[in-house]
Every structure is written in structure tokens, then in C-alpha cells.
Tab-separated table of C-alpha atoms and ligand atoms in Angstrom:
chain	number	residue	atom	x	y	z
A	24	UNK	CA	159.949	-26.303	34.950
A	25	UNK	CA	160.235	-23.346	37.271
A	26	UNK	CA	161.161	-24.122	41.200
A	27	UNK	CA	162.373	-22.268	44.112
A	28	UNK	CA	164.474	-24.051	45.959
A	29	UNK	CA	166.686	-23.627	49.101
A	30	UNK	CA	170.094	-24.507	47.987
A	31	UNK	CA	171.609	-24.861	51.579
A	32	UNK	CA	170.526	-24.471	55.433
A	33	UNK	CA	170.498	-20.689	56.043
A	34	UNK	CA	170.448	-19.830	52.344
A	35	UNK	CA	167.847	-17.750	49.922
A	36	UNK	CA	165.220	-18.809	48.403
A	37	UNK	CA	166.032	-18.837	44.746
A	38	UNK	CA	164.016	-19.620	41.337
A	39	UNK	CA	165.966	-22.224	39.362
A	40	UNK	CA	164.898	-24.186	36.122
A	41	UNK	CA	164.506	-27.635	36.839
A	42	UNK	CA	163.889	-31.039	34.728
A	43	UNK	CA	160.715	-32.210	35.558
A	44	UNK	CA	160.840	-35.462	37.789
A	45	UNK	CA	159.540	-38.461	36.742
A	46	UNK	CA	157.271	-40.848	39.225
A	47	UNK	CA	158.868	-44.096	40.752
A	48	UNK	CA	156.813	-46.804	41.351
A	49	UNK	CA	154.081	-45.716	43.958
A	50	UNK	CA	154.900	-41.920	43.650
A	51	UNK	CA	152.476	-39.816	41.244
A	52	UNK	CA	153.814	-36.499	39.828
A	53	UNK	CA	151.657	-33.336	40.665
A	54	UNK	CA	151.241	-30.327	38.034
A	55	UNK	CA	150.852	-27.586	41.435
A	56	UNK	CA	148.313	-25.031	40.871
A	57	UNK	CA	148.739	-23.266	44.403
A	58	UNK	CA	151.110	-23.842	47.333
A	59	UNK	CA	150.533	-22.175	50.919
A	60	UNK	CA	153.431	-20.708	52.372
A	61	UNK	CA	153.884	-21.975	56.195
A	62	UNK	CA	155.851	-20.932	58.812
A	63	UNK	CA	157.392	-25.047	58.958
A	64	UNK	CA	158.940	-23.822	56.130
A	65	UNK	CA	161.101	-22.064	58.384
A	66	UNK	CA	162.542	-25.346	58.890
A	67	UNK	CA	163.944	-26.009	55.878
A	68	UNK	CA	165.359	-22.749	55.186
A	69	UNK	CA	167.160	-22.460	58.528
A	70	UNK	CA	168.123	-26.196	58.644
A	71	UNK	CA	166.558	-26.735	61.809
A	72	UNK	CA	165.458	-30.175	60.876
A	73	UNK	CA	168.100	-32.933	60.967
A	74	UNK	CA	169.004	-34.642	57.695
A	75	UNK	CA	167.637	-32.360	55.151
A	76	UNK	CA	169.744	-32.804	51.675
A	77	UNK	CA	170.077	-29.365	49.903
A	78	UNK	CA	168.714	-28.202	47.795
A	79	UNK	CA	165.389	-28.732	48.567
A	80	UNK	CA	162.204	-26.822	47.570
A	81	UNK	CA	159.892	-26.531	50.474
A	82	UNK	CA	156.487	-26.733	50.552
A	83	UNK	CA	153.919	-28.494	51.721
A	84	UNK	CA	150.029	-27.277	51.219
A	85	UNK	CA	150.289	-28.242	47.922
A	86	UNK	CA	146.915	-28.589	45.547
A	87	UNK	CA	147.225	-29.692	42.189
A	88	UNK	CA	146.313	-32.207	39.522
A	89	UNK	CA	147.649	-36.052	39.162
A	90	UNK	CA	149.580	-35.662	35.970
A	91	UNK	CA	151.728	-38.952	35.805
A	92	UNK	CA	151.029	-42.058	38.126
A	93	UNK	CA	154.318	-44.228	38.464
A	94	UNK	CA	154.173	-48.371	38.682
A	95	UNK	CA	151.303	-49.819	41.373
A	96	UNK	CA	149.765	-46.397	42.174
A	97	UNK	CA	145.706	-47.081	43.118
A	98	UNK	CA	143.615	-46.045	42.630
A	99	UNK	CA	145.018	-42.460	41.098
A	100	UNK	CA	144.217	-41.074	38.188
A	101	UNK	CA	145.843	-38.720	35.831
A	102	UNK	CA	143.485	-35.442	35.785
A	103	UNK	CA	142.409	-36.081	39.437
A	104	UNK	CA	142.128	-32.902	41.685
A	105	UNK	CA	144.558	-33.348	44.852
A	106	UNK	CA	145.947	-32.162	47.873
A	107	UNK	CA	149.245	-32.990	49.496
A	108	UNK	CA	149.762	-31.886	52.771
A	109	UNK	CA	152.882	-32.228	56.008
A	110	UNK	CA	152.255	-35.783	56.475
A	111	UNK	CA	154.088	-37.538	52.905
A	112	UNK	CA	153.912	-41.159	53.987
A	113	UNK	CA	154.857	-43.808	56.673
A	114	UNK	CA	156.080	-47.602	56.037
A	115	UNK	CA	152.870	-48.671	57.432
A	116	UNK	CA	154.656	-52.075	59.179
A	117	UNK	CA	156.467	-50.615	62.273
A	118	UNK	CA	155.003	-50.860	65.615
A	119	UNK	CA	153.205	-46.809	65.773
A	120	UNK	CA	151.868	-47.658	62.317
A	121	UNK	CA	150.477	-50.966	62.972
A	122	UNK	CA	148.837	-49.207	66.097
A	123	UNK	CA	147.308	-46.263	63.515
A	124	UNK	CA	149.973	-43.862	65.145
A	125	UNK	CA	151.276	-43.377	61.947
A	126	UNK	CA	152.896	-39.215	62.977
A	127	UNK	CA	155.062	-42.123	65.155
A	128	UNK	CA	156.361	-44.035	62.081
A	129	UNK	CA	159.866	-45.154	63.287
A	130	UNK	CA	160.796	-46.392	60.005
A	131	UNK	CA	160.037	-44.128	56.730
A	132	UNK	CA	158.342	-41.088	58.528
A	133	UNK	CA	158.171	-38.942	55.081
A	134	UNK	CA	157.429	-34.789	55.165
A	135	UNK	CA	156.520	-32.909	52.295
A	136	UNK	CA	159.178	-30.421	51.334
A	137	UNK	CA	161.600	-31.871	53.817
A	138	UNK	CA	162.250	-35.568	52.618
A	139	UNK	CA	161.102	-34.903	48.937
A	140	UNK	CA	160.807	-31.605	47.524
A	141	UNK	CA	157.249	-29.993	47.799
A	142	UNK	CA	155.077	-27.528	46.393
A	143	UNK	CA	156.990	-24.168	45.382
A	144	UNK	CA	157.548	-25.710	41.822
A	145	UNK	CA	155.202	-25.888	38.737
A	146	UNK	CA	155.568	-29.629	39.163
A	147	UNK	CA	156.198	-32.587	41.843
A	148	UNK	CA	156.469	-35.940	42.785
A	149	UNK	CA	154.622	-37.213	45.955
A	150	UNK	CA	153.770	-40.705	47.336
A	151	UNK	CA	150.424	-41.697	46.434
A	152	UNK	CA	149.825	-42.650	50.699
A	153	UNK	CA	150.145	-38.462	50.726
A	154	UNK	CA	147.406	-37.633	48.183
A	155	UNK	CA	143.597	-36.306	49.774
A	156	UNK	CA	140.645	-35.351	46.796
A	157	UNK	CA	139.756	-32.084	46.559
A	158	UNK	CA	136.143	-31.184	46.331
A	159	UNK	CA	135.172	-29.451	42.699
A	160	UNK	CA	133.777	-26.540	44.471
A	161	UNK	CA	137.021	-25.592	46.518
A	162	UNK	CA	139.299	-23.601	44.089
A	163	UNK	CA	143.515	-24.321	44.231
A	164	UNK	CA	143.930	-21.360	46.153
A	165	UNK	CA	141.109	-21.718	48.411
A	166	UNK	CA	142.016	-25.147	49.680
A	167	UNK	CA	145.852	-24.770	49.687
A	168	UNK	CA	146.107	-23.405	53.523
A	169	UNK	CA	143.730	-26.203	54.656
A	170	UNK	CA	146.002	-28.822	53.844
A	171	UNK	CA	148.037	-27.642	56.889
A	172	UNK	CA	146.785	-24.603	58.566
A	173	UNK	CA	143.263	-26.257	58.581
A	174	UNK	CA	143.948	-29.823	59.487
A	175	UNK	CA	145.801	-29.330	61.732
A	176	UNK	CA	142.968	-26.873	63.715
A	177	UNK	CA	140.265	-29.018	62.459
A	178	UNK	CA	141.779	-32.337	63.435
A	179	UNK	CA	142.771	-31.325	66.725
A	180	UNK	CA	139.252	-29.667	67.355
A	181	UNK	CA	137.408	-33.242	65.866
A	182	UNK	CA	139.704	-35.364	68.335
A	183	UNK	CA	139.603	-32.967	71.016
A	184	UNK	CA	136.645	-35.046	73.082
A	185	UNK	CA	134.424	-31.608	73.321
A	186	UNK	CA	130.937	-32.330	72.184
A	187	UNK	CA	128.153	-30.078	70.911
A	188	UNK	CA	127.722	-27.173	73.010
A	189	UNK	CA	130.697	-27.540	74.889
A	190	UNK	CA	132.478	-24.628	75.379
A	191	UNK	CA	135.654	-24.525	73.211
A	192	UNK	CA	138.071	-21.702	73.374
A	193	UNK	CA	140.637	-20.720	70.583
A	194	UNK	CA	143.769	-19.212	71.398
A	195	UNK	CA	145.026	-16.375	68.679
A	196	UNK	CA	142.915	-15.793	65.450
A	197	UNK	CA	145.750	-15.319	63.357
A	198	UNK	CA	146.664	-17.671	60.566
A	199	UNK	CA	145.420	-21.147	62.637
A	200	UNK	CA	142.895	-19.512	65.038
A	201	UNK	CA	140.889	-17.766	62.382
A	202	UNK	CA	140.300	-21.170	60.551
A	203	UNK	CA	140.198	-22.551	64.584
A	204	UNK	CA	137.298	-20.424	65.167
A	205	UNK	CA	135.384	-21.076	61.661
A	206	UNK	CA	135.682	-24.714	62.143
A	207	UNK	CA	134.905	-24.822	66.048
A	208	UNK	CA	131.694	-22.398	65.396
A	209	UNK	CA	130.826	-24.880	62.820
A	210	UNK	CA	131.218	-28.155	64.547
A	211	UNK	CA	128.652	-26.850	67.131
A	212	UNK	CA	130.783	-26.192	70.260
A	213	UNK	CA	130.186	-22.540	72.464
A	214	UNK	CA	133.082	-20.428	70.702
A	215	UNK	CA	135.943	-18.729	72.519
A	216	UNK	CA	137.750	-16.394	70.567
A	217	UNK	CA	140.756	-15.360	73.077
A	218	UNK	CA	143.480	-12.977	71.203
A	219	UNK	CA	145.093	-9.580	72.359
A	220	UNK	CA	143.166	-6.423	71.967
A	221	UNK	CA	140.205	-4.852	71.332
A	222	UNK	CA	140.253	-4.662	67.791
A	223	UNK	CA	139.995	-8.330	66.984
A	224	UNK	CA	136.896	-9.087	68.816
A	225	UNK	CA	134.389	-8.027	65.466
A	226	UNK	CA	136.274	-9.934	63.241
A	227	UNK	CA	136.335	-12.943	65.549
A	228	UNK	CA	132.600	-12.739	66.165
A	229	UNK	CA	132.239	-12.535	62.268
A	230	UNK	CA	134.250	-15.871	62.111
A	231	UNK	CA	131.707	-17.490	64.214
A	232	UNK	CA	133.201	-16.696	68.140
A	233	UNK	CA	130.107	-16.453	70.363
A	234	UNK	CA	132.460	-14.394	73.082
A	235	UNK	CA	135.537	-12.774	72.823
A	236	UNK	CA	138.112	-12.373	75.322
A	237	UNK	CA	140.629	-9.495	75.297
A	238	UNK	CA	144.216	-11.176	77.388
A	239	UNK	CA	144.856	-7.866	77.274
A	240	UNK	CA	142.869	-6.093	79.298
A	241	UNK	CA	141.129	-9.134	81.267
A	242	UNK	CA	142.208	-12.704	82.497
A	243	UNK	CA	141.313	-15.088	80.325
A	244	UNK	CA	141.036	-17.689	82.769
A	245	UNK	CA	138.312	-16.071	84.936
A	246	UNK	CA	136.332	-14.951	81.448
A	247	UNK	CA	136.245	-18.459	80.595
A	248	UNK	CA	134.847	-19.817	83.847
A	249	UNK	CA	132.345	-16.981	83.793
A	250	UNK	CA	130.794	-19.567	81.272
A	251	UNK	CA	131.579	-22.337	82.969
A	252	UNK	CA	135.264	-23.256	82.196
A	253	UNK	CA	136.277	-24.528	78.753
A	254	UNK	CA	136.054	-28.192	77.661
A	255	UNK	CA	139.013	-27.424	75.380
A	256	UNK	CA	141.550	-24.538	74.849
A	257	UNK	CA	143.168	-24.476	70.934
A	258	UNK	CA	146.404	-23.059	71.371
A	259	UNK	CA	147.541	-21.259	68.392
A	260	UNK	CA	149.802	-18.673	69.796
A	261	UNK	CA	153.184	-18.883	69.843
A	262	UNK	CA	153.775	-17.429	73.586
A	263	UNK	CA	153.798	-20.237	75.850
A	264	UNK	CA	152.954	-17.784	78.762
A	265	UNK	CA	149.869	-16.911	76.477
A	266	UNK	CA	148.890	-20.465	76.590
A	267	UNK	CA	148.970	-20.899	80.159
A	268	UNK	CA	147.219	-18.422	81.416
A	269	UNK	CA	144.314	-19.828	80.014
A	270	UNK	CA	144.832	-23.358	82.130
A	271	UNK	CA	142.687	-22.151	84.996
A	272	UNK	CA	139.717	-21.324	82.743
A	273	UNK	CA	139.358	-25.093	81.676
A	274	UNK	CA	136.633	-26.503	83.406
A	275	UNK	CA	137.377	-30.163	85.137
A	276	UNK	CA	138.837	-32.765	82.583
A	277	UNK	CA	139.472	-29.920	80.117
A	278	UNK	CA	142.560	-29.916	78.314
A	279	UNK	CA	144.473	-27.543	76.822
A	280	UNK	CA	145.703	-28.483	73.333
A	281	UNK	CA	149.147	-26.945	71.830
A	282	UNK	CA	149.582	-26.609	68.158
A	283	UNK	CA	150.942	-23.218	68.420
A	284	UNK	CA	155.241	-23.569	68.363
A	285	UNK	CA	155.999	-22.265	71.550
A	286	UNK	CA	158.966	-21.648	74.013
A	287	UNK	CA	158.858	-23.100	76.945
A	288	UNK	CA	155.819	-23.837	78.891
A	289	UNK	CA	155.770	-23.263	82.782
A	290	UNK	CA	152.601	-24.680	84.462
A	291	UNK	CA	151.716	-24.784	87.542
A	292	UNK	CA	151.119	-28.750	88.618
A	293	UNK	CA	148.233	-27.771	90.880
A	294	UNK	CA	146.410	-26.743	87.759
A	295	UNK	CA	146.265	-29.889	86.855
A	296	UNK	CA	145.773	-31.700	89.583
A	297	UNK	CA	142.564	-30.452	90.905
A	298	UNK	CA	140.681	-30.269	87.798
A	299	UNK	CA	142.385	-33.526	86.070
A	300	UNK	CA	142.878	-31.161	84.043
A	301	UNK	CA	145.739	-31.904	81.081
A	302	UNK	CA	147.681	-30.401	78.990
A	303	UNK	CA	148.883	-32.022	75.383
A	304	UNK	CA	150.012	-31.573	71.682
A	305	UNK	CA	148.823	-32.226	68.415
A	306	UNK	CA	149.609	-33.085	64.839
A	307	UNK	CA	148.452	-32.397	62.051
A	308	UNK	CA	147.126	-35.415	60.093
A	309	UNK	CA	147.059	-37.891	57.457
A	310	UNK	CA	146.161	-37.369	54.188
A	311	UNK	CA	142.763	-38.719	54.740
A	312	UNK	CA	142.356	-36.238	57.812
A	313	UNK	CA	143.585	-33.458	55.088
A	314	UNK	CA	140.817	-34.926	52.625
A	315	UNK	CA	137.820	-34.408	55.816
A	316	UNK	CA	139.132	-31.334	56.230
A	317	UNK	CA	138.659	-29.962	52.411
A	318	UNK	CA	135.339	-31.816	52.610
A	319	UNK	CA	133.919	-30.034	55.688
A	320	UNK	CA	135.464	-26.885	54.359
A	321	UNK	CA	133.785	-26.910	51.498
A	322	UNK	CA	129.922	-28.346	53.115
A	323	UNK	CA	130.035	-25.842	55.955
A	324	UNK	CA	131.972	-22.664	53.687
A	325	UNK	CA	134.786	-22.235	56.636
A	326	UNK	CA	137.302	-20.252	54.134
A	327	UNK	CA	141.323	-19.418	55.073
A	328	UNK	CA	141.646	-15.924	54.392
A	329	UNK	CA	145.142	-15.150	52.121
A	330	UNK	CA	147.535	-12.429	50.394
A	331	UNK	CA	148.484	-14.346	47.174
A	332	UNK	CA	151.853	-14.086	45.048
A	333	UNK	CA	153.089	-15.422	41.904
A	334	UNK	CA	155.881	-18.387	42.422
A	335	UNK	CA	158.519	-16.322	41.092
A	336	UNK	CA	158.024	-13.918	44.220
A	337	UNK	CA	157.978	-16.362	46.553
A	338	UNK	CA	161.028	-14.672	48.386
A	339	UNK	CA	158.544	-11.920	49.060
A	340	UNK	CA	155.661	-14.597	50.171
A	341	UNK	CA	158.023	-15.918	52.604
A	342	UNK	CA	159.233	-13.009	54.136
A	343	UNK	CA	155.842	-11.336	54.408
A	344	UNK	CA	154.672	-14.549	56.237
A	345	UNK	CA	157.808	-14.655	58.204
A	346	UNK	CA	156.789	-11.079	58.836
A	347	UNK	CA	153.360	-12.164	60.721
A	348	UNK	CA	151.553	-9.413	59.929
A	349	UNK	CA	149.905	-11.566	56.534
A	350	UNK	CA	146.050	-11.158	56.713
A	351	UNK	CA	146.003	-14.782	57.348
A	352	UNK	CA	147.953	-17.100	55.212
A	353	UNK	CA	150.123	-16.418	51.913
A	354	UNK	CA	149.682	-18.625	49.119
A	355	UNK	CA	151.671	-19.138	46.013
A	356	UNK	CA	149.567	-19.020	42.849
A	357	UNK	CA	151.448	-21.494	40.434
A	358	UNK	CA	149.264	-23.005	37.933
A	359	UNK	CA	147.787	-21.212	34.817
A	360	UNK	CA	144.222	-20.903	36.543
A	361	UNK	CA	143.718	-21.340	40.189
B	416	ZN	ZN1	155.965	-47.060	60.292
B	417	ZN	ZN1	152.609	-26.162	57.771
């Protein structure tokens, strides 16, 4: 099979030919139709992530189809349409999984394309714990930036505590914040579209934002208590001064969630004190979080906008996503139809 690996922390991407690996027991192998290209990659191709074994091909918003199912695997089936997304598996016995936390897993804490190899390859193995159904109507290509891009907006957004109506904002409608702002519009909250310039604001409003904010030209924390102060602030950025400037816009209790990777983050404590208002983090999901995610896509036609190469230019992919000026995520087409 065809696979671009990394062959060793700092080094290029590179197309190799490949056996193609065989399922252990619990472990099903996926034929990859489409792979999304994510800036975590970044990770494995600088080494920044302790203990990865070179090479390694990265990867990991993967769809495909179950093609082999090793020893106990249930209830998978070969031909079954699937996603595999960052979260690869957890031992499922340690104390943060038996409380559900299982991003905490202390023991076997598996990530797609860091652990095991992921999705820029015509073929892979992944745990069966790591596998979410794709709905028929979502196509490969379609679905592959939801299983981290999405998620990760979508879950944080669904366990945010806003309700209906509330008014939610969304930092940056770039890659994250313009599925942010799809899925926030369509869970029913007031939508905040906050990003810099003018020339974002009809393409936000498109995507669902009932109000825009320019943090150019205005402060975004007095826009957003001219509606009252926002239950919840998405932070997608990747400017940690960006994010805080939007702290005194959240109305009491609000909380200002980061999923954007950000320097440092200077707040000022009286924010938070009067207010209660909080700042926190969040991760992406589970595979069943990723499988809610395609789901809701699909019902409610939210819809990751991408630039799309061929696996063998996935050099290219990566440096025009490393680039960040990709209209919104770049996918790698891999499978005969997508
Ligand atoms: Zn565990
Ligand atoms: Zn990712």
C-alpha cells in the first residue's frame, strides 16, 4: 500500500510503499477513503510529543471502511462505514476511566497517528474502542474534518452548560470557528461570530452568526454585553491575548472555553471573581462523541468547508494547512471514490 510517513522528529513527510498491516485481536484494519489534515499533526512531525517511535504516519480524521476485524472485535463488521478520530482508546480500568474521564486514562491513553499510525495511508489498523458510524448521507470527504475539527467544537459547545437562546460567542471562524458557528447556530443558542476584520462578518452571518463582532475595530467585550454578556465564549484562536479580551463580555457564570492552542494566557483575577466567571479547556472526544457529531452534521447539514489533495501530495496538504491561509480544512482524498 501507499503511506506517507514521518521517518523521524523534524523530518519530511515522505510517500513510502508499505505491507499492509494485519489486525491483532481487538484492532480492525481500515481501507481510508479520506484523511483531514490537522494542525496536531504538527506534533508528530516536529516531535513535540514525548515517546513517539519513528516512523510514524500521522493522521487522525480518518473515514473509511472496516475491511478486516481481528480476534473479539464487536460488534464490527467488514464493509461498515467508519470514522476514527484523536481519541484511539483507553484501558477502561484505571481510576479517570472508571470515573468516564477517559481523555485522563493513566494507563493506555492511545492517539491516532501518534501511538499507532493513522490515516495518511490507503490502509490502517485502529482499535475497535476508536471506531464512530458514519451516516450514508455524509460522503468520506465531507465527514473527515468532523472527526476532529468538529468534535471537538461541537462537544465543547454540547457540554458547555449554555441553553437555547443563550448567547454563545465563537472566537475565530477559521478552520474550528466556522464549524463553531454552524453547530452553535444550529443547537439554538444567540450566535457570536467574533474574528478580525470587516471582511469576515458576511460569511459568518452566512454560517449562521446572528452578530458579528470586528476585535479589530471594536472591543469585543463591550459588543458582547451590549446583548447581555455571553453564556459561553468558544475560543478557537490561537492568540491568547485574543481570547482574553473577550473575558469581560461573559455575562455572570459564563465561561470562557479554550480549544484554540495558545501561548500564554494573562487574565486578570478580578474578571473572574466578580462574575464567577471561569475560564477552562476542552477535549475533543470519544469516539462515540465523534459518532454524535457526524450524526448531527448530517440531520442539521452543518458542512466543514475544505481544499482537497491526492495522498501522494500530502507534503503540499500539510504545508498549505501549516500555511493557515486553507479555506477551512485540507483533506486528503485516498480512496478510489470519496
Ligand atoms: Zn484508563
Ligand atoms: Zn486534530
Amino acid at each position: 500500500m501507499r503511506a506517507v510517513q514521518i521517518p523521524r522528529a523534524g523530518g519530511q513527510l515522505e510517500l513510502v510503499e508499505r505491507d499492509i498491516p494485519e489486525p491483532e485481536p481487538g484492532w480492525v484494519r481500515v481501507k481510508v477513503d479520506a484523511c483531514g489534515v490537522c494542525h496536531s499533526d504538527s506534533l508528530v512531525k516536529e516531535g513535540l510529543w514525548p515517546g513517539i517511535e519513528y516512523p510514524r504516519v500521522p493522521g487522525h480524521e480518518v473515514i473509511g471502511v472496516v475491511d478486516a476485524v481481528g480476534e473479539g472485535v464487536k460488534p464490527w463488521k467488514t464493509g461498515q462505514r467508519i470514522g476514527v478520530g484523536w481519541h484511539g482508546g483507553n484501558c477502561g480500568y484505571c481510576d479517570p476511566c472508571r470515573r468516564g474521564e477517559f481523555f485522563g486514562c493513566e494507563v493506555a491513553l492511545l492517539t491516532t497517528g501518534i501511538s499507532f499510525d493513522g490515516g495518511y495511508a490507503e490502509y490502517m489498523v485502529a482499535p475497535a474502542q476508536a471506531l464512530a458510524r458514519v451516516p450514508d448521507e455524509l460522503s468520506a470527504i465531507d465527514g473527515a474534518p468532523l472527526m476532529c475539527a468538529g468534535v471537538t467544537t461541537f462537544n465543547a459547545l454540547r457540554n458547555s452548560g449554555a441553553r437555547s437562546g443563550d448567547v454563545v460567542a465563537v472566537l475565530g471562524v477559521g478552520g474550528l470557528g466556522h464549524l463553531g458557528v454552524q453547530f452553535a447556530a444550529k443547537m439554538g443558542f444567540e450566535t457570536v461570530a467574533i474574528a478580525r476584520g470587516k471582511d469576515k462578518e458576511a460569511f459568518a452571518k452566512k454560517l449562521g452568526a446572528k452578530h458579528y463582532i470586528d476585535s479589530q475595530t471594536s472591543d469585543p467585550a463591550a459588543e458582547l454585553n451590549k446583548l447581555g454578556g455571553a453564556r459561553v465564549v468558544i475560543a478557537t484562536v490561537t492568540h491568547g491575548p485574543a481570547m482574553t479580551a473577550t473575558l469581560g463580555g461573559l455575562a455572570p457564570n459564563g465561561v470562557l472555553i479554550v480549544i484554540g492552542a495558545a501561548g500564554p494566557l494573562s487574565v486578570d483575577p478580578i474578571l473572574l471573581i466578580a462574575g464567577q466567571r471561569s475560564l477552562k479547556g476542552w477535549y475533543s472526544g470519544t469516539s462515540i462523541d465523534s459518532q454524535d457529531t457526524l450524526g448531527f452534521s448530517a440531520s442539521n447539514n452543518v458542512q466543514s468547508m475544505n481544499e482537497i489533495f491526492p495522498l501522494d501530495r500530502a507534503a503540499e496538504a500539510y504545508d498549505r494547512m501549516m500555511s493557515g491561509k486553507a479555506r477551512f480544512r485540507v483533506v486528503l482524498q485516498i480512496g478510489a471514490k470519496s
